[in-house]
Amino acid sequence: MQFPESWLRSFCNPDLTTQQLADLLTMAGLEVEELQPVAPPFSGVVVAQVLEVAKHPDADRLNVCQVDVGSGTALQIVCGAANVRPGIKIPCATVGAELPPGADGKPFKIKLGKLRGVESQGMLCSARELGVSEEASGLHILAEDAPLGQSIRDHLKLDDTLFTLKLTPNLAHCLSVLGIAREVSALTGAPLVWPAIAPVKPTTDATLKVSIEAADLCGRFGGRVIQGVNPQAKTPDWIVDRLARCGQRPVSALVDISNYVMFELGQPSHVFDLDKIHGGLSVRWAKAGESIKLLNGQTVSLDEQVGVIADDQQLESLAGIMGGDASAVGDDTRNVYLEAAFWWPKAIAGRARRYNFSTDASHRFERGVDAAPTADYLERLTQLILDVCGGQAGPLDDQILQQPDRKPVTLRLSRAQRVIGMPVSLADVQQVFQRLDLSFSTQAAGADTHLIVTPPSWRFDIQIEEDLIEEVVRVIGFDKLPKRAPKAPVTSQVRPEAQNSLYAVRRAVAARGYQEAITFSFVEARWEADFAGNTQPIRVLNPIASPLSVMRSSLIGSLVEVLKTNLSRKAERVRIFEVGRVFKRDASVVDSNQTVSGFDQPVRVSGLAYGSADPLQWAQASRAVDFFDVKGDVETLLAPRQPQFLAAEHPAFHPGRCAQVMVDGVAVGYVGELHPKWRQAYDLPAAPVLFELDAAVLAQRVVPSFTSVAKLQSVYRDLALVVQDSTAHDAVIAAITQADTSGLVRGARLFDIYKPKVSVAGIADNERSLAVRVELRDDDQTLTDERIDVATKAILVSLTERVGARVRA
């Protein structure tokens, strides 16, 4: 929220400098994000009046002006502005003045000089040249009553500072200048000056019938008819200036006054053109299929979750968000209807974001607007409109259905002292509550004292005891807290030797040449359907962007999107990985400190490889990365454990180039090449190879255990086996290691594959020859030829029975 310091000090003016005031607000929880002067430094510029204007004798676009700066002697100034004319009052920089720095960063000094042979004794200024706005179409014309000779800084109140606050959602009561002034008064004890608001006496009986059909949408609704207004009346300069310094551009008097009251008191309101309303108004929930054209020109379709204000024929406004174009005020408006209401925060929250915009009104209503002084807000709005635009006001229609119920909150003095960490007396707490205008009662509870506080109507954030403790400490001052080192013993948490941290996992993946990516946990629904086969993902209630509407159950989609981003930047070789949570529905999960009932949130490690297998080099021919390269990376990450890779299917991967990763008989992930249809759908020049593994398995560490060096030598036997083309490598190795050899088989490794191109005796067309080296060893005694032969025969029997292999002739 942005506002000028002068406006704040008109309500509460503590004896503090600007910086001290900013520090006070920040330490009280109202973070001052920026302090910015209203205008840059300059001097020597005064209010002046143009007396005469004559054409320059030697330049068509220049004028020679006689200017009165209040010194008693007219100055001759050459000016090229198109809007210069006799009688207007403008800022004039006299000789010796210094204007704000230009592009070179140096102040612009005004000197006595000549322009095309005519002496010029100063300079007439535009708003842009003074740095007060970007308007540069001509001279900055001042009000007719501006006193001649007065410093322009004093006249325009340019020695002011803009405060920009970064407010948290619980500080709804500070979304107005008066609300912030109330906080400053409580923090400093400086008196708070309330704006004078008196009931407006009706001068006409005109009313508009309003029916409230949804009490869960609107708790209080106020309205008033004003007839005979002048919509083209000029907005007073003091309102325009204050709105401009709050970041609001002037629109028209009616709209400007409505915005002014919102920034002043915190109550959004709306001004309807009464003659454009058909019949009466009804406050209700929208019906499915209804639509409305808004003031911003956007037409939106509504459902039953959005509140509206409608007349007998059409929708006129999105309740608490934005008015409709159909009943907007314009230059031909003569009769208006003012509306100020209390909309329940839950009925407004998130509705504007559905349509990809936000308004000052929705920002306030979804956080909570004080419902108690709604009538006062309307009186203030009415009086300003009558003062500026004229007209006759009708009676105030104030309908109260239900206002927020402020439940008492109990503060235990002993707990407050324990949480704050320093002695706080009962008198200190009572004084804080009095300064914050919190009504309370005191009760004795044994050795303790309880203060029962009833939150005021404007405090939506006081609901539990901790909220009251926060109020006490921030008013007393965080700087008053004693600076004591913690006395609790520091006990380091020793990680088990059999477990690695996720940082170690990240370093291990990075050591394989991958670079870490960090992406959002919410993704496009399309990614979930394509890469995870998940047609019912967990949806985000209020997505930050409409495409990012679901929670991911796989990291693959995010990595593919990162790959596309890199390819669009001409990257030829991409190695990326991510460590992050995925989100799945699981009814077996119960609530705990780290889990949410019904949802499983495991951590996954996923990687993607694209482009050439090796970086640019000269030693060998370049080739594209393939399944086996990434399979080797996975084996390295899981080492010394020996994973199994079983042919499998996965929605994201090529059906013939995908494997499920098994460790100790448990599935821990997948590795595979991206499916051709997804490569084409996502416009990828080539298919990347990806893996996704359970991070918990990668974090497990095999603790080394001592094994003595074998005292006896191993014996090796090479077997030439003929098997079907469909026989898997893992099946052959398993048949060998599981043979009944009394534990003599210590290992087996495939070292050759022979597939004849033409028919060969002993090998059918659907068969191939495998050469396998088998290691045999007995740690207790030397193997004899007889035992070796018996073990070899047992291996061959196992191969025949399990995979149908035979010895090649």
CSV table of C-alpha atoms in Angstrom, one decimal, residues 248-586:
chain,number,residue,atom,x,y,z
A,248,GLN,CA,-4.3,6.2,-8.5
A,249,ARG,CA,-4.9,8.2,-11.7
A,250,PRO,CA,-7.9,10.6,-11.7
A,251,VAL,CA,-10.9,9.4,-13.7
A,252,SER,CA,-13.9,11.6,-12.8
A,253,ALA,CA,-15.2,13.4,-9.8
A,254,LEU,CA,-17.6,10.6,-8.8
A,255,VAL,CA,-15.0,7.8,-9.2
A,256,ASP,CA,-12.2,9.9,-7.6
A,257,ILE,CA,-14.3,10.5,-4.5
A,258,SER,CA,-15.2,6.9,-4.2
A,259,ASN,CA,-11.5,5.9,-4.5
A,260,TYR,CA,-10.6,8.7,-2.0
A,261,VAL,CA,-12.9,7.4,0.7
A,262,MET,CA,-11.6,3.9,0.2
A,263,PHE,CA,-8.0,5.0,0.7
A,264,GLU,CA,-8.9,7.3,3.6
A,265,LEU,CA,-11.2,4.9,5.6
A,266,GLY,CA,-10.7,1.5,4.0
A,267,GLN,CA,-14.2,1.0,2.7
A,268,PRO,CA,-14.6,0.2,-1.0
A,269,SER,CA,-17.8,1.6,-2.5
A,270,HIS,CA,-19.4,1.8,-5.9
A,271,VAL,CA,-21.3,4.5,-7.7
A,272,PHE,CA,-24.1,3.3,-10.1
A,273,ASP,CA,-25.8,5.4,-12.7
A,274,LEU,CA,-29.4,5.2,-11.2
A,275,ASP,CA,-31.1,5.8,-14.6
A,276,LYS,CA,-29.4,2.7,-16.1
A,277,ILE,CA,-30.8,0.4,-13.3
A,278,HIS,CA,-34.0,-1.5,-14.3
A,279,GLY,CA,-36.3,-1.9,-11.3
A,280,GLY,CA,-34.6,-2.7,-8.0
A,281,LEU,CA,-31.4,-4.4,-7.1
A,282,SER,CA,-30.9,-7.9,-5.6
A,283,VAL,CA,-27.8,-9.2,-3.9
A,284,ARG,CA,-27.4,-12.9,-4.7
A,285,TRP,CA,-25.1,-15.7,-5.9
A,286,ALA,CA,-24.7,-15.9,-9.7
A,287,LYS,CA,-26.4,-18.5,-11.7
A,288,ALA,CA,-24.4,-20.9,-13.9
A,289,GLY,CA,-24.0,-19.5,-17.4
A,290,GLU,CA,-24.6,-15.8,-16.5
A,291,SER,CA,-22.1,-13.3,-17.8
A,292,ILE,CA,-21.3,-9.7,-17.2
A,293,LYS,CA,-19.2,-7.0,-19.0
A,294,LEU,CA,-17.0,-5.3,-16.3
A,295,LEU,CA,-15.6,-1.8,-16.1
A,296,ASN,CA,-12.3,-3.0,-17.4
A,297,GLY,CA,-13.9,-4.1,-20.7
A,298,GLN,CA,-13.6,-7.8,-19.8
A,299,THR,CA,-16.6,-10.1,-20.2
A,300,VAL,CA,-16.6,-13.0,-17.7
A,301,SER,CA,-18.8,-16.1,-17.4
A,302,LEU,CA,-19.9,-16.8,-13.9
A,303,ASP,CA,-21.0,-19.8,-11.7
A,304,GLU,CA,-22.8,-20.3,-8.4
A,305,GLN,CA,-19.6,-19.5,-6.4
A,306,VAL,CA,-19.5,-15.8,-7.4
A,307,GLY,CA,-21.6,-13.1,-5.8
A,308,VAL,CA,-23.4,-10.5,-7.9
A,309,ILE,CA,-25.6,-7.4,-7.7
A,310,ALA,CA,-28.4,-7.6,-10.3
A,311,ASP,CA,-31.4,-5.6,-11.3
A,312,ASP,CA,-34.6,-6.9,-12.9
A,313,GLN,CA,-33.0,-7.4,-16.3
A,314,GLN,CA,-29.2,-8.0,-16.0
A,315,LEU,CA,-26.2,-8.2,-13.8
A,316,GLU,CA,-24.8,-4.8,-12.6
A,317,SER,CA,-21.8,-5.7,-10.5
A,318,LEU,CA,-19.5,-8.5,-9.3
A,319,ALA,CA,-20.1,-8.3,-5.6
A,320,GLY,CA,-17.1,-6.8,-3.8
A,321,ILE,CA,-14.9,-7.0,-6.8
A,322,MET,CA,-15.8,-4.7,-9.7
A,323,GLY,CA,-18.8,-2.8,-11.2
A,324,GLY,CA,-20.4,-3.6,-14.5
A,325,ASP,CA,-20.1,-1.5,-17.6
A,326,ALA,CA,-23.9,-1.4,-18.1
A,327,SER,CA,-24.5,0.9,-15.1
A,328,ALA,CA,-21.2,2.8,-15.1
A,329,VAL,CA,-21.3,6.6,-14.5
A,330,GLY,CA,-20.4,8.9,-17.4
A,331,ASP,CA,-20.6,12.5,-18.5
A,332,ASP,CA,-24.4,12.2,-19.0
A,333,THR,CA,-25.1,10.8,-15.6
A,334,ARG,CA,-27.5,12.9,-13.5
A,335,ASN,CA,-28.7,10.5,-10.8
A,336,VAL,CA,-26.5,8.1,-8.9
A,337,TYR,CA,-26.9,5.3,-6.4
A,338,LEU,CA,-24.1,4.9,-3.8
A,339,GLU,CA,-23.4,1.4,-2.5
A,340,ALA,CA,-21.2,0.4,0.5
A,341,ALA,CA,-21.5,-3.1,1.9
A,342,PHE,CA,-19.9,-5.7,4.1
A,343,TRP,CA,-19.1,-8.8,2.0
A,344,TRP,CA,-18.0,-11.9,3.9
A,345,PRO,CA,-14.2,-12.5,3.2
A,346,LYS,CA,-14.8,-16.2,2.3
A,347,ALA,CA,-17.3,-15.1,-0.3
A,348,ILE,CA,-14.8,-12.9,-2.0
A,349,ALA,CA,-11.5,-14.7,-1.6
A,350,GLY,CA,-10.1,-16.0,-4.8
A,351,ARG,CA,-12.9,-14.9,-7.0
A,352,ALA,CA,-11.1,-12.1,-8.8
A,353,ARG,CA,-8.1,-14.3,-9.4
A,354,ARG,CA,-10.3,-16.7,-11.3
A,355,TYR,CA,-10.6,-14.1,-14.0
A,356,ASN,CA,-6.9,-13.2,-13.9
A,357,PHE,CA,-7.2,-9.7,-12.4
A,358,SER,CA,-7.3,-8.1,-8.9
A,359,THR,CA,-8.9,-4.9,-7.7
A,360,ASP,CA,-8.4,-2.7,-4.6
A,361,ALA,CA,-11.9,-3.6,-3.5
A,362,SER,CA,-11.4,-7.4,-3.7
A,363,HIS,CA,-8.0,-7.1,-2.0
A,364,ARG,CA,-9.7,-5.5,1.0
A,365,PHE,CA,-12.9,-7.5,1.2
A,366,GLU,CA,-11.2,-10.9,1.0
A,367,ARG,CA,-9.1,-9.8,4.0
A,368,GLY,CA,-11.9,-8.3,6.0
A,369,VAL,CA,-13.5,-4.8,6.0
A,370,ASP,CA,-14.9,-3.3,9.2
A,371,ALA,CA,-18.7,-3.7,9.0
A,372,ALA,CA,-19.6,-1.5,12.0
A,373,PRO,CA,-19.1,2.0,10.4
A,374,THR,CA,-20.7,1.2,7.0
A,375,ALA,CA,-23.2,4.0,7.5
A,376,ASP,CA,-20.5,6.5,8.4
A,377,TYR,CA,-18.6,5.6,5.2
A,378,LEU,CA,-21.7,6.4,3.2
A,379,GLU,CA,-22.2,9.7,5.0
A,380,ARG,CA,-18.6,10.6,4.2
A,381,LEU,CA,-18.9,9.6,0.6
A,382,THR,CA,-22.3,11.5,0.3
A,383,GLN,CA,-21.0,14.7,1.8
A,384,LEU,CA,-17.9,14.8,-0.5
A,385,ILE,CA,-20.1,14.2,-3.6
A,386,LEU,CA,-22.5,16.9,-2.6
A,387,ASP,CA,-19.7,19.3,-2.0
A,388,VAL,CA,-18.0,18.6,-5.3
A,389,CYS,CA,-20.8,17.5,-7.7
A,390,GLY,CA,-23.9,19.0,-6.0
A,391,GLY,CA,-27.3,17.3,-6.0
A,392,GLN,CA,-30.0,16.2,-3.5
A,393,ALA,CA,-29.4,13.2,-1.3
A,394,GLY,CA,-32.1,10.7,-0.4
A,395,PRO,CA,-32.5,8.8,2.9
A,396,LEU,CA,-29.8,6.3,3.9
A,397,ASP,CA,-30.9,2.7,3.4
A,398,ASP,CA,-28.9,0.5,5.8
A,399,GLN,CA,-29.8,-3.2,5.9
A,400,ILE,CA,-28.0,-5.3,8.6
A,401,LEU,CA,-28.4,-9.0,8.3
A,402,GLN,CA,-25.4,-10.5,10.2
A,403,GLN,CA,-22.1,-9.0,11.2
A,404,PRO,CA,-19.0,-10.9,12.2
A,405,ASP,CA,-19.2,-12.3,15.8
A,406,ARG,CA,-16.1,-11.3,17.7
A,407,LYS,CA,-15.5,-14.1,20.2
A,408,PRO,CA,-13.6,-13.2,23.4
A,409,VAL,CA,-10.0,-14.3,23.6
A,410,THR,CA,-8.3,-15.0,26.9
A,411,LEU,CA,-4.7,-14.0,27.6
A,412,ARG,CA,-2.9,-15.7,30.5
A,413,LEU,CA,-0.4,-13.2,31.9
A,414,SER,CA,2.1,-16.0,32.9
A,415,ARG,CA,2.0,-17.4,29.4
A,416,ALA,CA,2.6,-14.0,27.8
A,417,GLN,CA,5.6,-13.5,30.0
A,418,ARG,CA,7.0,-16.9,29.1
A,419,VAL,CA,6.5,-16.5,25.4
A,420,ILE,CA,7.8,-12.9,25.3
A,421,GLY,CA,10.8,-13.9,27.3
A,422,MET,CA,10.9,-10.9,29.7
A,423,PRO,CA,8.9,-9.7,32.7
A,424,VAL,CA,5.6,-8.0,31.6
A,425,SER,CA,3.4,-6.6,34.3
A,426,LEU,CA,-0.4,-6.6,34.3
A,427,ALA,CA,-0.3,-2.8,34.0
A,428,ASP,CA,1.9,-3.0,30.9
A,429,VAL,CA,-0.6,-5.4,29.2
A,430,GLN,CA,-3.6,-3.3,30.2
A,431,GLN,CA,-2.0,-0.1,28.9
A,432,VAL,CA,-1.3,-1.9,25.5
A,433,PHE,CA,-4.9,-3.0,25.2
A,434,GLN,CA,-6.1,0.5,26.1
A,435,ARG,CA,-3.9,2.1,23.4
A,436,LEU,CA,-5.1,-0.5,20.9
A,437,ASP,CA,-8.8,0.2,21.9
A,438,LEU,CA,-9.3,-3.4,22.9
A,439,SER,CA,-12.1,-3.9,25.5
A,440,PHE,CA,-11.1,-6.3,28.2
A,441,SER,CA,-11.9,-7.6,31.6
A,442,THR,CA,-9.5,-9.0,34.2
A,443,GLN,CA,-10.0,-12.2,36.2
A,444,ALA,CA,-7.8,-13.8,38.9
A,445,ALA,CA,-7.0,-17.4,38.3
A,446,GLY,CA,-5.0,-18.6,41.3
A,447,ALA,CA,-1.5,-17.2,41.1
A,448,ASP,CA,-2.1,-16.2,37.5
A,449,THR,CA,-4.2,-13.4,36.0
A,450,HIS,CA,-6.4,-13.8,32.9
A,451,LEU,CA,-7.3,-10.9,30.6
A,452,ILE,CA,-10.5,-11.6,28.5
A,453,VAL,CA,-10.4,-9.5,25.4
A,454,THR,CA,-13.2,-8.9,23.0
A,455,PRO,CA,-11.7,-7.9,19.6
A,456,PRO,CA,-13.1,-4.8,18.0
A,457,SER,CA,-15.0,-4.9,14.7
A,458,TRP,CA,-12.0,-3.9,12.6
A,459,ARG,CA,-9.6,-6.6,14.0
A,460,PHE,CA,-10.2,-9.8,12.0
A,461,ASP,CA,-6.8,-11.1,13.0
A,462,ILE,CA,-7.3,-11.5,16.8
A,463,GLN,CA,-8.6,-15.1,17.2
A,464,ILE,CA,-6.2,-16.9,19.6
A,465,GLU,CA,-4.1,-16.2,22.6
A,466,GLU,CA,-0.9,-15.9,20.6
A,467,ASP,CA,-2.5,-13.0,18.6
A,468,LEU,CA,-2.8,-11.0,21.8
A,469,ILE,CA,0.7,-11.8,22.9
A,470,GLU,CA,1.9,-10.5,19.5
A,471,GLU,CA,0.0,-7.3,20.1
A,472,VAL,CA,1.6,-6.8,23.5
A,473,VAL,CA,5.2,-7.3,22.3
A,474,ARG,CA,4.9,-5.2,19.2
A,475,VAL,CA,3.5,-2.3,21.0
A,476,ILE,CA,6.0,-2.5,23.9
A,477,GLY,CA,8.6,-2.8,21.2
A,478,PHE,CA,10.7,-5.7,19.9
A,479,ASP,CA,13.8,-3.5,20.7
A,480,LYS,CA,13.0,-3.8,24.4
A,481,LEU,CA,13.4,-7.6,24.4
A,482,PRO,CA,16.6,-8.6,26.3
A,483,LYS,CA,19.5,-9.9,24.3
A,484,ARG,CA,20.2,-13.2,25.9
A,485,ALA,CA,21.9,-16.2,24.4
A,486,PRO,CA,19.9,-19.4,24.5
A,487,LYS,CA,20.7,-21.6,27.4
A,488,ALA,CA,19.3,-24.8,25.9
A,489,PRO,CA,21.9,-27.5,25.2
A,490,VAL,CA,22.8,-27.9,21.6
A,491,THR,CA,22.7,-31.5,20.7
A,492,SER,CA,23.9,-32.5,17.2
A,493,GLN,CA,21.8,-35.0,15.3
A,494,VAL,CA,24.2,-37.7,14.1
A,495,ARG,CA,23.0,-39.2,10.8
A,496,PRO,CA,23.1,-43.0,10.7
A,497,GLU,CA,26.1,-44.3,8.8
A,498,ALA,CA,23.8,-46.2,6.5
A,499,GLN,CA,22.0,-43.1,5.3
A,500,ASN,CA,23.1,-40.3,3.1
A,501,SER,CA,21.6,-36.8,3.0
A,502,LEU,CA,19.8,-35.5,0.0
A,503,TYR,CA,22.7,-33.1,-0.6
A,504,ALA,CA,25.0,-36.1,-1.0
A,505,VAL,CA,22.5,-37.5,-3.5
A,506,ARG,CA,22.5,-34.2,-5.4
A,507,ARG,CA,26.3,-34.2,-5.5
A,508,ALA,CA,26.4,-37.8,-6.7
A,509,VAL,CA,24.0,-37.0,-9.6
A,510,ALA,CA,25.9,-33.8,-10.4
A,511,ALA,CA,29.2,-35.8,-10.5
A,512,ARG,CA,27.7,-37.7,-13.4
A,513,GLY,CA,27.5,-34.5,-15.4
A,514,TYR,CA,23.9,-33.5,-14.6
A,515,GLN,CA,22.9,-29.9,-13.6
A,516,GLU,CA,20.2,-29.4,-11.0
A,517,ALA,CA,16.9,-27.8,-12.0
A,518,ILE,CA,14.3,-26.4,-9.5
A,519,THR,CA,10.7,-26.2,-10.8
A,520,PHE,CA,7.2,-25.7,-9.4
A,521,SER,CA,5.4,-28.5,-7.6
A,522,PHE,CA,2.2,-27.5,-9.5
A,523,VAL,CA,2.2,-28.3,-13.2
A,524,GLU,CA,-0.1,-28.5,-16.2
A,525,ALA,CA,-2.8,-31.1,-16.1
A,526,ARG,CA,-1.7,-32.2,-19.6
A,527,TRP,CA,1.7,-33.2,-18.2
A,528,GLU,CA,0.1,-35.4,-15.6
A,529,ALA,CA,-2.0,-37.2,-18.2
A,530,ASP,CA,0.8,-37.6,-20.7
A,531,PHE,CA,3.8,-38.5,-18.6
A,532,ALA,CA,2.2,-40.1,-15.5
A,533,GLY,CA,-1.1,-41.5,-16.9
A,534,ASN,CA,-2.8,-39.6,-14.1
A,535,THR,CA,-6.2,-38.4,-15.3
A,536,GLN,CA,-7.4,-37.5,-11.7
A,537,PRO,CA,-4.5,-35.3,-10.3
A,538,ILE,CA,-4.7,-33.3,-7.1
A,539,ARG,CA,-6.0,-29.9,-8.1
A,540,VAL,CA,-4.8,-26.6,-6.7
A,541,LEU,CA,-7.6,-24.5,-5.3
A,542,ASN,CA,-6.1,-21.1,-6.2
A,543,PRO,CA,-3.4,-21.6,-8.9
A,544,ILE,CA,-0.9,-18.8,-9.4
A,545,ALA,CA,-1.5,-19.3,-13.2
A,546,SER,CA,-4.3,-21.1,-14.9
A,547,PRO,CA,-2.0,-23.7,-16.6
A,548,LEU,CA,-0.3,-24.6,-13.3
A,549,SER,CA,-3.5,-26.0,-11.9
A,550,VAL,CA,-2.5,-29.5,-10.5
A,551,MET,CA,0.1,-31.0,-8.2
A,552,ARG,CA,2.7,-33.2,-9.9
A,553,SER,CA,2.9,-37.0,-9.3
A,554,SER,CA,6.0,-37.2,-11.5
A,555,LEU,CA,9.1,-35.0,-12.2
A,556,ILE,CA,9.3,-36.0,-15.8
A,557,GLY,CA,7.0,-33.3,-17.2
A,558,SER,CA,8.9,-30.6,-15.4
A,559,LEU,CA,12.2,-31.8,-16.9
A,560,VAL,CA,10.8,-32.0,-20.4
A,561,GLU,CA,9.7,-28.4,-20.0
A,562,VAL,CA,13.2,-27.4,-18.9
A,563,LEU,CA,14.6,-29.2,-21.8
A,564,LYS,CA,12.4,-27.3,-24.2
A,565,THR,CA,13.5,-24.0,-22.6
A,566,ASN,CA,17.2,-25.0,-23.1
A,567,LEU,CA,16.6,-26.1,-26.7
A,568,SER,CA,14.9,-22.7,-27.5
A,569,ARG,CA,18.2,-21.1,-26.3
A,570,LYS,CA,20.3,-23.3,-28.8
A,571,ALA,CA,21.6,-25.7,-26.2
A,572,GLU,CA,22.7,-28.9,-28.0
A,573,ARG,CA,23.6,-31.1,-25.1
A,574,VAL,CA,21.4,-31.1,-22.0
A,575,ARG,CA,21.9,-33.0,-18.7
A,576,ILE,CA,19.5,-32.0,-16.0
A,577,PHE,CA,18.1,-33.5,-12.8
A,578,GLU,CA,15.7,-32.5,-10.1
A,579,VAL,CA,15.2,-33.7,-6.5
A,580,GLY,CA,11.6,-32.9,-5.4
A,581,ARG,CA,8.4,-34.1,-3.9
A,582,VAL,CA,5.6,-35.6,-5.9
A,583,PHE,CA,2.0,-35.8,-4.7
A,584,LYS,CA,-0.3,-38.8,-4.9
A,585,ARG,CA,-3.6,-39.8,-3.4
A,586,ASP,CA,-3.1,-42.6,-0.9
